[in-house]
């Protein structure tokens, strides 16, 4: 055997494995090996335990590897690519299981078996099954770059049997193809099957007969894929099922009432789909249920009262639906319930009286609910105790790109987003000044109301539109620039034959907000004097939902990549508008990694000095100095709120609400009062569609809630934004 996990070994794996044909156990996990897995390793035909997880390996797997006969095969957390092969099925020798190896067999390796058993119980997705069936065979391909579709179950026929529990883990890859029904072909020949293919790109439908062909299924996780269609009724026949996660797919239809037949079900998540109808009353009969997550669907009707009978329930997440009626008062008596969220529904009536259960962040966006008096928002409180927290923030200075402009970008003009209001306006607010004109006659009267982004102060009889201004300045070409000032550059443009005007291009970020910009320009438009240049009008081109969606999705994808695909993972720690760049096509780029921190693959958080920018730093990070990827999620949520509202995180307009009030508190307040319309930037709500705008607002608020478990991951944010893809013009 060769056993050296976590030994900080580096370099390439040795190639002289041909001399180790009798080798049975290899564990080189959690090191720094790079390069490819050597082909010579296929000669070790007696190998039954191979663990190379959490290294830096790349390349492809060889189909000659004796994986089907292996008890343990773990290559998770690398950068392996290609397809998962249909491994060669040879004859398998008798080998021990992970737990409870046969008496008298492989005695010298018993300590290592025990070590791996404990490791698997503490770090695998099947840790809750201890004492309820043993994991006999574990094949883990997760956290790589595998592509293509799954061809077969990687277990030899000789290893099948009613005493065998098989765990096939291939989550966090780039697998495509249909729902992995091929893996169920031999399911009923096993005692139990554990299947995790989450966070891939699989599509297709769940087989209608899944309950018949795979009654031995213990755990099924196909979350974060592109599964479509309906949940088949036969799912109720999978009586061995303990955990079912179909979240963040494209499923629709109603929740099958037959789920209540799975009496041992402990975990059920259908979140992030398009499920409609009511919550089945029969779910209240799942006595073993510990987690019920039906959030982010289109469920309607009332919350079933008999859910209060689920005494083992620790998490009930029903937020972002269309539920109505009252919150069952008996939920306050479910003593195990620690995570509860019904925000953004149409619930009404009183709140359950429970100090442990009820937080106002868990009931936001229900305008007909009784007022919540234990408001717990992710905002600093105005008492003196928060002053020390605020002093702990590090306010970032302007980045170099802010100071030097975009001269280094050659032919691609990158516009630096200097503030939230500048994001929404795409750095383009134009004042049209009448400069010189030859003799002409008015041809038509301009109806300013028909072009929403144009306001006319002096009618010169020539149509003024955003497109006209951009076209006649040559897209603000430098050859047409006639001057620069503290508020922007001035360009000449002949907007009609004989009509020459000066165009002043302003950055709205120099004003406190777009509202102030509009107010001040309106005042200037009333001024007339023979020796003053006449202000003809203003052209203000704001972002529509399509552009906002593109920017939000681009940044979400960037953060999801840093959090989930980089090895080691990267926390940005300073997500804010001035660290976001836009090119001419509204492609968004995340910049400035000066405060980024590398996070080991096995780490969930790190303890570090507080860094970031005041207004964007997550509250738990500021108070405990413990940072996780959820801190970036919070910052992203603040930026998303700014995109939608045209306001800054700490906008001066919030001063009337008192110290410590910020954009998160403002969004929560308006949603709670049923005044979501007032949150959106001028013109954005009118452009619509309203449902999609409110959905994006809900997503932004969920990103900024206090509870880390309620905040989505950036992968989930990406998935939700893709589901909300607005129609193209």
PDB file of N, CA and C in Angstrom, residues 387-472:
ATOM      1  N   UNK A 387     -20.377  51.854  15.983  1.00  0.00           N
ATOM      2  CA  UNK A 387     -19.343  52.751  15.478  1.00  0.00           C
ATOM      3  C   UNK A 387     -18.009  52.036  15.358  1.00  0.00           C
ATOM      4  N   UNK A 388     -17.691  51.169  16.321  1.00  0.00           N
ATOM      5  CA  UNK A 388     -16.429  50.452  16.267  1.00  0.00           C
ATOM      6  C   UNK A 388     -16.392  49.488  15.104  1.00  0.00           C
ATOM      7  N   UNK A 389     -17.543  48.937  14.766  1.00  0.00           N
ATOM      8  CA  UNK A 389     -17.590  48.045  13.605  1.00  0.00           C
ATOM      9  C   UNK A 389     -17.299  48.823  12.338  1.00  0.00           C
ATOM     10  N   UNK A 390     -17.935  49.974  12.212  1.00  0.00           N
ATOM     11  CA  UNK A 390     -17.733  50.770  11.010  1.00  0.00           C
ATOM     12  C   UNK A 390     -16.277  51.177  10.859  1.00  0.00           C
ATOM     13  N   UNK A 391     -15.596  51.430  11.983  1.00  0.00           N
ATOM     14  CA  UNK A 391     -14.206  51.837  11.913  1.00  0.00           C
ATOM     15  C   UNK A 391     -13.316  50.703  11.438  1.00  0.00           C
ATOM     16  N   UNK A 392     -13.815  49.481  11.545  1.00  0.00           N
ATOM     17  CA  UNK A 392     -13.020  48.344  11.114  1.00  0.00           C
ATOM     18  C   UNK A 392     -13.012  48.140   9.617  1.00  0.00           C
ATOM     19  N   UNK A 393     -13.864  48.807   8.898  1.00  0.00           N
ATOM     20  CA  UNK A 393     -13.898  48.659   7.448  1.00  0.00           C
ATOM     21  C   UNK A 393     -12.687  49.358   6.842  1.00  0.00           C
ATOM     22  N   UNK A 394     -12.238  48.832   5.724  1.00  0.00           N
ATOM     23  CA  UNK A 394     -11.195  49.495   4.956  1.00  0.00           C
ATOM     24  C   UNK A 394     -11.830  50.041   3.693  1.00  0.00           C
ATOM     25  N   UNK A 395     -11.858  51.329   3.552  1.00  0.00           N
ATOM     26  CA  UNK A 395     -12.453  51.929   2.365  1.00  0.00           C
ATOM     27  C   UNK A 395     -11.402  51.952   1.270  1.00  0.00           C
ATOM     28  N   UNK A 396     -11.675  51.282   0.166  1.00  0.00           N
ATOM     29  CA  UNK A 396     -10.699  51.162  -0.907  1.00  0.00           C
ATOM     30  C   UNK A 396     -10.524  52.481  -1.640  1.00  0.00           C
ATOM     31  N   UNK A 397      -9.286  52.836  -1.959  1.00  0.00           N
ATOM     32  CA  UNK A 397      -9.075  54.022  -2.791  1.00  0.00           C
ATOM     33  C   UNK A 397      -9.458  53.724  -4.222  1.00  0.00           C
ATOM     34  N   UNK A 398      -9.583  54.737  -5.043  1.00  0.00           N
ATOM     35  CA  UNK A 398      -9.901  54.490  -6.453  1.00  0.00           C
ATOM     36  C   UNK A 398      -8.835  53.622  -7.092  1.00  0.00           C
ATOM     37  N   UNK A 399      -9.257  52.693  -7.934  1.00  0.00           N
ATOM     38  CA  UNK A 399      -8.307  51.833  -8.620  1.00  0.00           C
ATOM     39  C   UNK A 399      -7.570  52.644  -9.677  1.00  0.00           C
ATOM     40  N   UNK A 400      -6.473  52.079 -10.165  1.00  0.00           N
ATOM     41  CA  UNK A 400      -5.674  52.790 -11.150  1.00  0.00           C
ATOM     42  C   UNK A 400      -6.455  53.078 -12.417  1.00  0.00           C
ATOM     43  N   UNK A 401      -7.342  52.145 -12.755  1.00  0.00           N
ATOM     44  CA  UNK A 401      -8.133  52.351 -13.968  1.00  0.00           C
ATOM     45  C   UNK A 401      -9.090  53.512 -13.820  1.00  0.00           C
ATOM     46  N   UNK A 402      -9.480  53.806 -12.597  1.00  0.00           N
ATOM     47  CA  UNK A 402     -10.340  54.960 -12.385  1.00  0.00           C
ATOM     48  C   UNK A 402      -9.560  56.252 -12.643  1.00  0.00           C
ATOM     49  N   UNK A 403      -8.277  56.228 -12.272  1.00  0.00           N
ATOM     50  CA  UNK A 403      -7.503  57.457 -12.368  1.00  0.00           C
ATOM     51  C   UNK A 403      -7.013  57.717 -13.788  1.00  0.00           C
ATOM     52  N   UNK A 404      -6.655  56.642 -14.488  1.00  0.00           N
ATOM     53  CA  UNK A 404      -5.989  56.820 -15.766  1.00  0.00           C
ATOM     54  C   UNK A 404      -6.883  56.673 -16.966  1.00  0.00           C
ATOM     55  N   UNK A 405      -8.134  56.342 -16.792  1.00  0.00           N
ATOM     56  CA  UNK A 405      -9.045  56.198 -17.919  1.00  0.00           C
ATOM     57  C   UNK A 405      -8.852  54.886 -18.621  1.00  0.00           C
ATOM     58  N   UNK A 406      -9.131  54.861 -19.938  1.00  0.00           N
ATOM     59  CA  UNK A 406      -9.126  53.602 -20.653  1.00  0.00           C
ATOM     60  C   UNK A 406      -8.096  53.587 -21.771  1.00  0.00           C
ATOM     61  N   UNK A 407      -7.021  54.330 -21.628  1.00  0.00           N
ATOM     62  CA  UNK A 407      -6.048  54.408 -22.701  1.00  0.00           C
ATOM     63  C   UNK A 407      -5.377  53.077 -22.974  1.00  0.00           C
ATOM     64  N   UNK A 408      -5.345  52.200 -22.015  1.00  0.00           N
ATOM     65  CA  UNK A 408      -4.662  50.930 -22.187  1.00  0.00           C
ATOM     66  C   UNK A 408      -5.494  49.859 -22.839  1.00  0.00           C
ATOM     67  N   UNK A 409      -6.707  50.169 -23.280  1.00  0.00           N
ATOM     68  CA  UNK A 409      -7.586  49.134 -23.814  1.00  0.00           C
ATOM     69  C   UNK A 409      -7.590  49.106 -25.342  1.00  0.00           C
ATOM     70  N   UNK A 410      -6.705  49.896 -26.005  1.00  0.00           N
ATOM     71  CA  UNK A 410      -6.595  49.902 -27.461  1.00  0.00           C
ATOM     72  C   UNK A 410      -7.947  50.158 -28.117  1.00  0.00           C
ATOM     73  N   UNK A 411      -8.355  49.194 -29.002  1.00  0.00           N
ATOM     74  CA  UNK A 411      -9.559  49.433 -29.798  1.00  0.00           C
ATOM     75  C   UNK A 411     -10.839  49.184 -29.038  1.00  0.00           C
ATOM     76  N   UNK A 412     -10.758  48.547 -27.878  1.00  0.00           N
ATOM     77  CA  UNK A 412     -11.966  48.268 -27.097  1.00  0.00           C
ATOM     78  C   UNK A 412     -12.115  49.347 -26.040  1.00  0.00           C
ATOM     79  N   UNK A 413     -13.146  50.123 -26.134  1.00  0.00           N
ATOM     80  CA  UNK A 413     -13.363  51.181 -25.149  1.00  0.00           C
ATOM     81  C   UNK A 413     -14.046  50.592 -23.939  1.00  0.00           C
ATOM     82  N   UNK A 414     -13.375  50.638 -22.803  1.00  0.00           N
ATOM     83  CA  UNK A 414     -13.923  50.135 -21.551  1.00  0.00           C
ATOM     84  C   UNK A 414     -14.326  51.328 -20.699  1.00  0.00           C
ATOM     85  N   UNK A 415     -15.588  51.354 -20.301  1.00  0.00           N
ATOM     86  CA  UNK A 415     -16.083  52.443 -19.464  1.00  0.00           C
ATOM     87  C   UNK A 415     -16.095  51.984 -18.026  1.00  0.00           C
ATOM     88  N   UNK A 416     -15.394  52.672 -17.166  1.00  0.00           N
ATOM     89  CA  UNK A 416     -15.346  52.301 -15.757  1.00  0.00           C
ATOM     90  C   UNK A 416     -16.605  52.765 -15.062  1.00  0.00           C
ATOM     91  N   UNK A 417     -17.225  51.867 -14.336  1.00  0.00           N
ATOM     92  CA  UNK A 417     -18.448  52.206 -13.612  1.00  0.00           C
ATOM     93  C   UNK A 417     -18.057  52.875 -12.310  1.00  0.00           C
ATOM     94  N   UNK A 418     -18.305  54.142 -12.208  1.00  0.00           N
ATOM     95  CA  UNK A 418     -17.846  54.892 -11.059  1.00  0.00           C
ATOM     96  C   UNK A 418     -18.847  54.946  -9.939  1.00  0.00           C
ATOM     97  N   UNK A 419     -20.087  54.651 -10.190  1.00  0.00           N
ATOM     98  CA  UNK A 419     -21.098  54.653  -9.147  1.00  0.00           C
ATOM     99  C   UNK A 419     -22.292  53.885  -9.629  1.00  0.00           C
ATOM    100  N   UNK A 420     -23.212  53.609  -8.691  1.00  0.00           N
ATOM    101  CA  UNK A 420     -24.401  52.855  -9.075  1.00  0.00           C
ATOM    102  C   UNK A 420     -25.229  53.617 -10.085  1.00  0.00           C
ATOM    103  N   UNK A 421     -25.334  54.916  -9.890  1.00  0.00           N
ATOM    104  CA  UNK A 421     -26.121  55.689 -10.844  1.00  0.00           C
ATOM    105  C   UNK A 421     -25.475  55.672 -12.216  1.00  0.00           C
ATOM    106  N   UNK A 422     -24.154  55.583 -12.254  1.00  0.00           N
ATOM    107  CA  UNK A 422     -23.488  55.514 -13.543  1.00  0.00           C
ATOM    108  C   UNK A 422     -23.720  54.176 -14.209  1.00  0.00           C
ATOM    109  N   UNK A 423     -23.876  53.113 -13.423  1.00  0.00           N
ATOM    110  CA  UNK A 423     -24.209  51.813 -14.008  1.00  0.00           C
ATOM    111  C   UNK A 423     -25.530  51.920 -14.727  1.00  0.00           C
ATOM    112  N   UNK A 424     -26.540  52.445 -14.045  1.00  0.00           N
ATOM    113  CA  UNK A 424     -27.886  52.457 -14.602  1.00  0.00           C
ATOM    114  C   UNK A 424     -27.954  53.317 -15.840  1.00  0.00           C
ATOM    115  N   UNK A 425     -27.220  54.383 -15.866  1.00  0.00           N
ATOM    116  CA  UNK A 425     -27.267  55.263 -17.028  1.00  0.00           C
ATOM    117  C   UNK A 425     -26.264  54.863 -18.092  1.00  0.00           C
ATOM    118  N   UNK A 426     -25.501  53.829 -17.828  1.00  0.00           N
ATOM    119  CA  UNK A 426     -24.440  53.361 -18.719  1.00  0.00           C
ATOM    120  C   UNK A 426     -23.501  54.514 -19.065  1.00  0.00           C
ATOM    121  N   UNK A 427     -23.238  55.332 -18.074  1.00  0.00           N
ATOM    122  CA  UNK A 427     -22.325  56.447 -18.227  1.00  0.00           C
ATOM    123  C   UNK A 427     -22.684  57.357 -19.399  1.00  0.00           C
ATOM    124  N   UNK A 428     -23.965  57.432 -19.760  1.00  0.00           N
ATOM    125  CA  UNK A 428     -24.322  58.213 -20.928  1.00  0.00           C
ATOM    126  C   UNK A 428     -25.495  59.122 -20.626  1.00  0.00           C
ATOM    127  N   UNK A 429     -25.225  60.347 -20.240  1.00  0.00           N
ATOM    128  CA  UNK A 429     -26.277  61.353 -20.091  1.00  0.00           C
ATOM    129  C   UNK A 429     -25.843  62.531 -20.941  1.00  0.00           C
ATOM    130  N   UNK A 430     -26.696  62.981 -21.796  1.00  0.00           N
ATOM    131  CA  UNK A 430     -26.289  63.974 -22.779  1.00  0.00           C
ATOM    132  C   UNK A 430     -27.112  65.247 -22.642  1.00  0.00           C
ATOM    133  N   UNK A 431     -26.436  66.396 -22.682  1.00  0.00           N
ATOM    134  CA  UNK A 431     -27.135  67.674 -22.761  1.00  0.00           C
ATOM    135  C   UNK A 431     -26.864  68.265 -24.143  1.00  0.00           C
ATOM    136  N   UNK A 432     -27.928  68.565 -24.858  1.00  0.00           N
ATOM    137  CA  UNK A 432     -27.780  69.120 -26.202  1.00  0.00           C
ATOM    138  C   UNK A 432     -27.847  70.642 -26.114  1.00  0.00           C
ATOM    139  N   UNK A 433     -26.800  71.316 -26.575  1.00  0.00           N
ATOM    140  CA  UNK A 433     -26.733  72.778 -26.534  1.00  0.00           C
ATOM    141  C   UNK A 433     -26.807  73.330 -27.957  1.00  0.00           C
ATOM    142  N   UNK A 434     -27.697  74.331 -28.167  1.00  0.00           N
ATOM    143  CA  UNK A 434     -27.778  74.957 -29.485  1.00  0.00           C
ATOM    144  C   UNK A 434     -26.546  75.830 -29.679  1.00  0.00           C
ATOM    145  N   UNK A 435     -25.739  75.494 -30.713  1.00  0.00           N
ATOM    146  CA  UNK A 435     -24.463  76.177 -30.882  1.00  0.00           C
ATOM    147  C   UNK A 435     -24.482  77.133 -32.069  1.00  0.00           C
ATOM    148  N   UNK A 436     -24.919  76.647 -33.245  1.00  0.00           N
ATOM    149  CA  UNK A 436     -24.952  77.509 -34.427  1.00  0.00           C
ATOM    150  C   UNK A 436     -25.903  76.879 -35.425  1.00  0.00           C
ATOM    151  N   UNK A 437     -26.618  77.667 -36.166  1.00  0.00           N
ATOM    152  CA  UNK A 437     -27.505  77.122 -37.195  1.00  0.00           C
ATOM    153  C   UNK A 437     -27.594  78.079 -38.360  1.00  0.00           C
ATOM    154  N   UNK A 438     -27.679  77.495 -39.574  1.00  0.00           N
ATOM    155  CA  UNK A 438     -27.967  78.297 -40.747  1.00  0.00           C
ATOM    156  C   UNK A 438     -29.467  78.547 -40.804  1.00  0.00           C
ATOM    157  N   UNK A 439     -29.896  79.234 -41.815  1.00  0.00           N
ATOM    158  CA  UNK A 439     -31.326  79.516 -41.918  1.00  0.00           C
ATOM    159  C   UNK A 439     -32.080  78.241 -42.246  1.00  0.00           C
ATOM    160  N   UNK A 440     -33.190  78.042 -41.589  1.00  0.00           N
ATOM    161  CA  UNK A 440     -34.002  76.853 -41.831  1.00  0.00           C
ATOM    162  C   UNK A 440     -35.414  77.142 -41.415  1.00  0.00           C
ATOM    163  N   UNK A 441     -36.313  76.305 -41.824  1.00  0.00           N
ATOM    164  CA  UNK A 441     -37.705  76.454 -41.446  1.00  0.00           C
ATOM    165  C   UNK A 441     -38.136  75.232 -40.658  1.00  0.00           C
ATOM    166  N   UNK A 442     -38.912  75.436 -39.585  1.00  0.00           N
ATOM    167  CA  UNK A 442     -39.390  74.277 -38.830  1.00  0.00           C
ATOM    168  C   UNK A 442     -40.205  73.369 -39.724  1.00  0.00           C
ATOM    169  N   UNK A 443     -39.916  72.082 -39.654  1.00  0.00           N
ATOM    170  CA  UNK A 443     -40.631  71.104 -40.467  1.00  0.00           C
ATOM    171  C   UNK A 443     -41.724  70.395 -39.687  1.00  0.00           C
ATOM    172  N   UNK A 444     -41.487  70.191 -38.433  1.00  0.00           N
ATOM    173  CA  UNK A 444     -42.494  69.474 -37.649  1.00  0.00           C
ATOM    174  C   UNK A 444     -42.275  69.789 -36.191  1.00  0.00           C
ATOM    175  N   UNK A 445     -43.308  69.598 -35.466  1.00  0.00           N
ATOM    176  CA  UNK A 445     -43.234  69.829 -34.023  1.00  0.00           C
ATOM    177  C   UNK A 445     -42.847  68.532 -33.331  1.00  0.00           C
ATOM    178  N   UNK A 446     -41.844  68.616 -32.467  1.00  0.00           N
ATOM    179  CA  UNK A 446     -41.355  67.418 -31.776  1.00  0.00           C
ATOM    180  C   UNK A 446     -42.227  67.144 -30.560  1.00  0.00           C
ATOM    181  N   UNK A 447     -42.725  65.950 -30.496  1.00  0.00           N
ATOM    182  CA  UNK A 447     -43.535  65.540 -29.349  1.00  0.00           C
ATOM    183  C   UNK A 447     -42.640  64.781 -28.379  1.00  0.00           C
ATOM    184  N   UNK A 448     -42.130  65.494 -27.385  1.00  0.00           N
ATOM    185  CA  UNK A 448     -41.184  64.873 -26.470  1.00  0.00           C
ATOM    186  C   UNK A 448     -41.736  63.686 -25.736  1.00  0.00           C
ATOM    187  N   UNK A 449     -43.044  63.649 -25.545  1.00  0.00           N
ATOM    188  CA  UNK A 449     -43.614  62.563 -24.769  1.00  0.00           C
ATOM    189  C   UNK A 449     -43.532  61.227 -25.469  1.00  0.00           C
ATOM    190  N   UNK A 450     -43.311  61.264 -26.829  1.00  0.00           N
ATOM    191  CA  UNK A 450     -43.251  59.999 -27.558  1.00  0.00           C
ATOM    192  C   UNK A 450     -41.877  59.353 -27.466  1.00  0.00           C
ATOM    193  N   UNK A 451     -40.872  60.108 -27.041  1.00  0.00           N
ATOM    194  CA  UNK A 451     -39.522  59.560 -26.881  1.00  0.00           C
ATOM    195  C   UNK A 451     -39.128  59.784 -25.434  1.00  0.00           C
ATOM    196  N   UNK A 452     -39.199  58.765 -24.659  1.00  0.00           N
ATOM    197  CA  UNK A 452     -39.133  58.933 -23.207  1.00  0.00           C
ATOM    198  C   UNK A 452     -37.786  59.451 -22.725  1.00  0.00           C
ATOM    199  N   UNK A 453     -36.695  59.152 -23.497  1.00  0.00           N
ATOM    200  CA  UNK A 453     -35.394  59.560 -22.988  1.00  0.00           C
ATOM    201  C   UNK A 453     -35.024  60.987 -23.382  1.00  0.00           C
ATOM    202  N   UNK A 454     -35.912  61.686 -24.111  1.00  0.00           N
ATOM    203  CA  UNK A 454     -35.616  63.035 -24.589  1.00  0.00           C
ATOM    204  C   UNK A 454     -36.524  64.045 -23.891  1.00  0.00           C
ATOM    205  N   UNK A 455     -35.917  65.131 -23.405  1.00  0.00           N
ATOM    206  CA  UNK A 455     -36.687  66.258 -22.871  1.00  0.00           C
ATOM    207  C   UNK A 455     -36.296  67.503 -23.659  1.00  0.00           C
ATOM    208  N   UNK A 456     -37.273  68.184 -24.243  1.00  0.00           N
ATOM    209  CA  UNK A 456     -37.010  69.364 -25.072  1.00  0.00           C
ATOM    210  C   UNK A 456     -37.269  70.627 -24.256  1.00  0.00           C
ATOM    211  N   UNK A 457     -36.266  71.534 -24.220  1.00  0.00           N
ATOM    212  CA  UNK A 457     -36.435  72.829 -23.571  1.00  0.00           C
ATOM    213  C   UNK A 457     -36.669  73.936 -24.602  1.00  0.00           C
ATOM    214  N   UNK A 458     -36.034  73.812 -25.763  1.00  0.00           N
ATOM    215  CA  UNK A 458     -36.200  74.789 -26.838  1.00  0.00           C
ATOM    216  C   UNK A 458     -36.406  74.034 -28.140  1.00  0.00           C
ATOM    217  N   UNK A 459     -37.565  74.219 -28.759  1.00  0.00           N
ATOM    218  CA  UNK A 459     -37.888  73.485 -29.981  1.00  0.00           C
ATOM    219  C   UNK A 459     -37.193  74.122 -31.176  1.00  0.00           C
ATOM    220  N   UNK A 460     -36.298  73.373 -31.831  1.00  0.00           N
ATOM    221  CA  UNK A 460     -35.610  73.892 -33.018  1.00  0.00           C
ATOM    222  C   UNK A 460     -36.105  73.212 -34.286  1.00  0.00           C
ATOM    223  N   UNK A 461     -37.154  72.376 -34.171  1.00  0.00           N
ATOM    224  CA  UNK A 461     -37.770  71.771 -35.339  1.00  0.00           C
ATOM    225  C   UNK A 461     -37.014  70.603 -35.922  1.00  0.00           C
ATOM    226  N   UNK A 462     -36.011  70.120 -35.232  1.00  0.00           N
ATOM    227  CA  UNK A 462     -35.225  68.975 -35.697  1.00  0.00           C
ATOM    228  C   UNK A 462     -35.368  67.850 -34.679  1.00  0.00           C
ATOM    229  N   UNK A 463     -35.664  66.644 -35.132  1.00  0.00           N
ATOM    230  CA  UNK A 463     -35.818  65.536 -34.182  1.00  0.00           C
ATOM    231  C   UNK A 463     -34.532  65.278 -33.400  1.00  0.00           C
ATOM    232  N   UNK A 464     -34.661  65.158 -32.106  1.00  0.00           N
ATOM    233  CA  UNK A 464     -33.535  64.820 -31.244  1.00  0.00           C
ATOM    234  C   UNK A 464     -33.796  63.453 -30.620  1.00  0.00           C
ATOM    235  N   UNK A 465     -32.946  62.508 -30.924  1.00  0.00           N
ATOM    236  CA  UNK A 465     -33.043  61.173 -30.325  1.00  0.00           C
ATOM    237  C   UNK A 465     -31.660  60.742 -29.871  1.00  0.00           C
ATOM    238  N   UNK A 466     -31.637  59.764 -29.032  1.00  0.00           N
ATOM    239  CA  UNK A 466     -30.365  59.221 -28.557  1.00  0.00           C
ATOM    240  C   UNK A 466     -29.534  58.719 -29.740  1.00  0.00           C
ATOM    241  N   UNK A 467     -30.175  57.970 -30.646  1.00  0.00           N
ATOM    242  CA  UNK A 467     -29.456  57.399 -31.784  1.00  0.00           C
ATOM    243  C   UNK A 467     -28.918  58.496 -32.702  1.00  0.00           C
ATOM    244  N   UNK A 468     -29.711  59.551 -32.878  1.00  0.00           N
ATOM    245  CA  UNK A 468     -29.305  60.658 -33.734  1.00  0.00           C
ATOM    246  C   UNK A 468     -28.071  61.357 -33.179  1.00  0.00           C
ATOM    247  N   UNK A 469     -28.069  61.566 -31.884  1.00  0.00           N
ATOM    248  CA  UNK A 469     -26.937  62.234 -31.241  1.00  0.00           C
ATOM    249  C   UNK A 469     -25.677  61.386 -31.352  1.00  0.00           C
ATOM    250  N   UNK A 470     -25.787  60.104 -31.067  1.00  0.00           N
ATOM    251  CA  UNK A 470     -24.617  59.224 -31.125  1.00  0.00           C
ATOM    252  C   UNK A 470     -24.085  59.127 -32.555  1.00  0.00           C
ATOM    253  N   UNK A 471     -24.991  58.993 -33.508  1.00  0.00           N
ATOM    254  CA  UNK A 471     -24.576  58.833 -34.908  1.00  0.00           C
ATOM    255  C   UNK A 471     -23.840  60.064 -35.416  1.00  0.00           C
ATOM    256  N   UNK A 472     -24.352  61.254 -35.092  1.00  0.00           N
ATOM    257  CA  UNK A 472     -23.776  62.477 -35.652  1.00  0.00           C
ATOM    258  C   UNK A 472     -22.559  62.974 -34.888  1.00  0.00           C
TER     259      UNK A 472
END
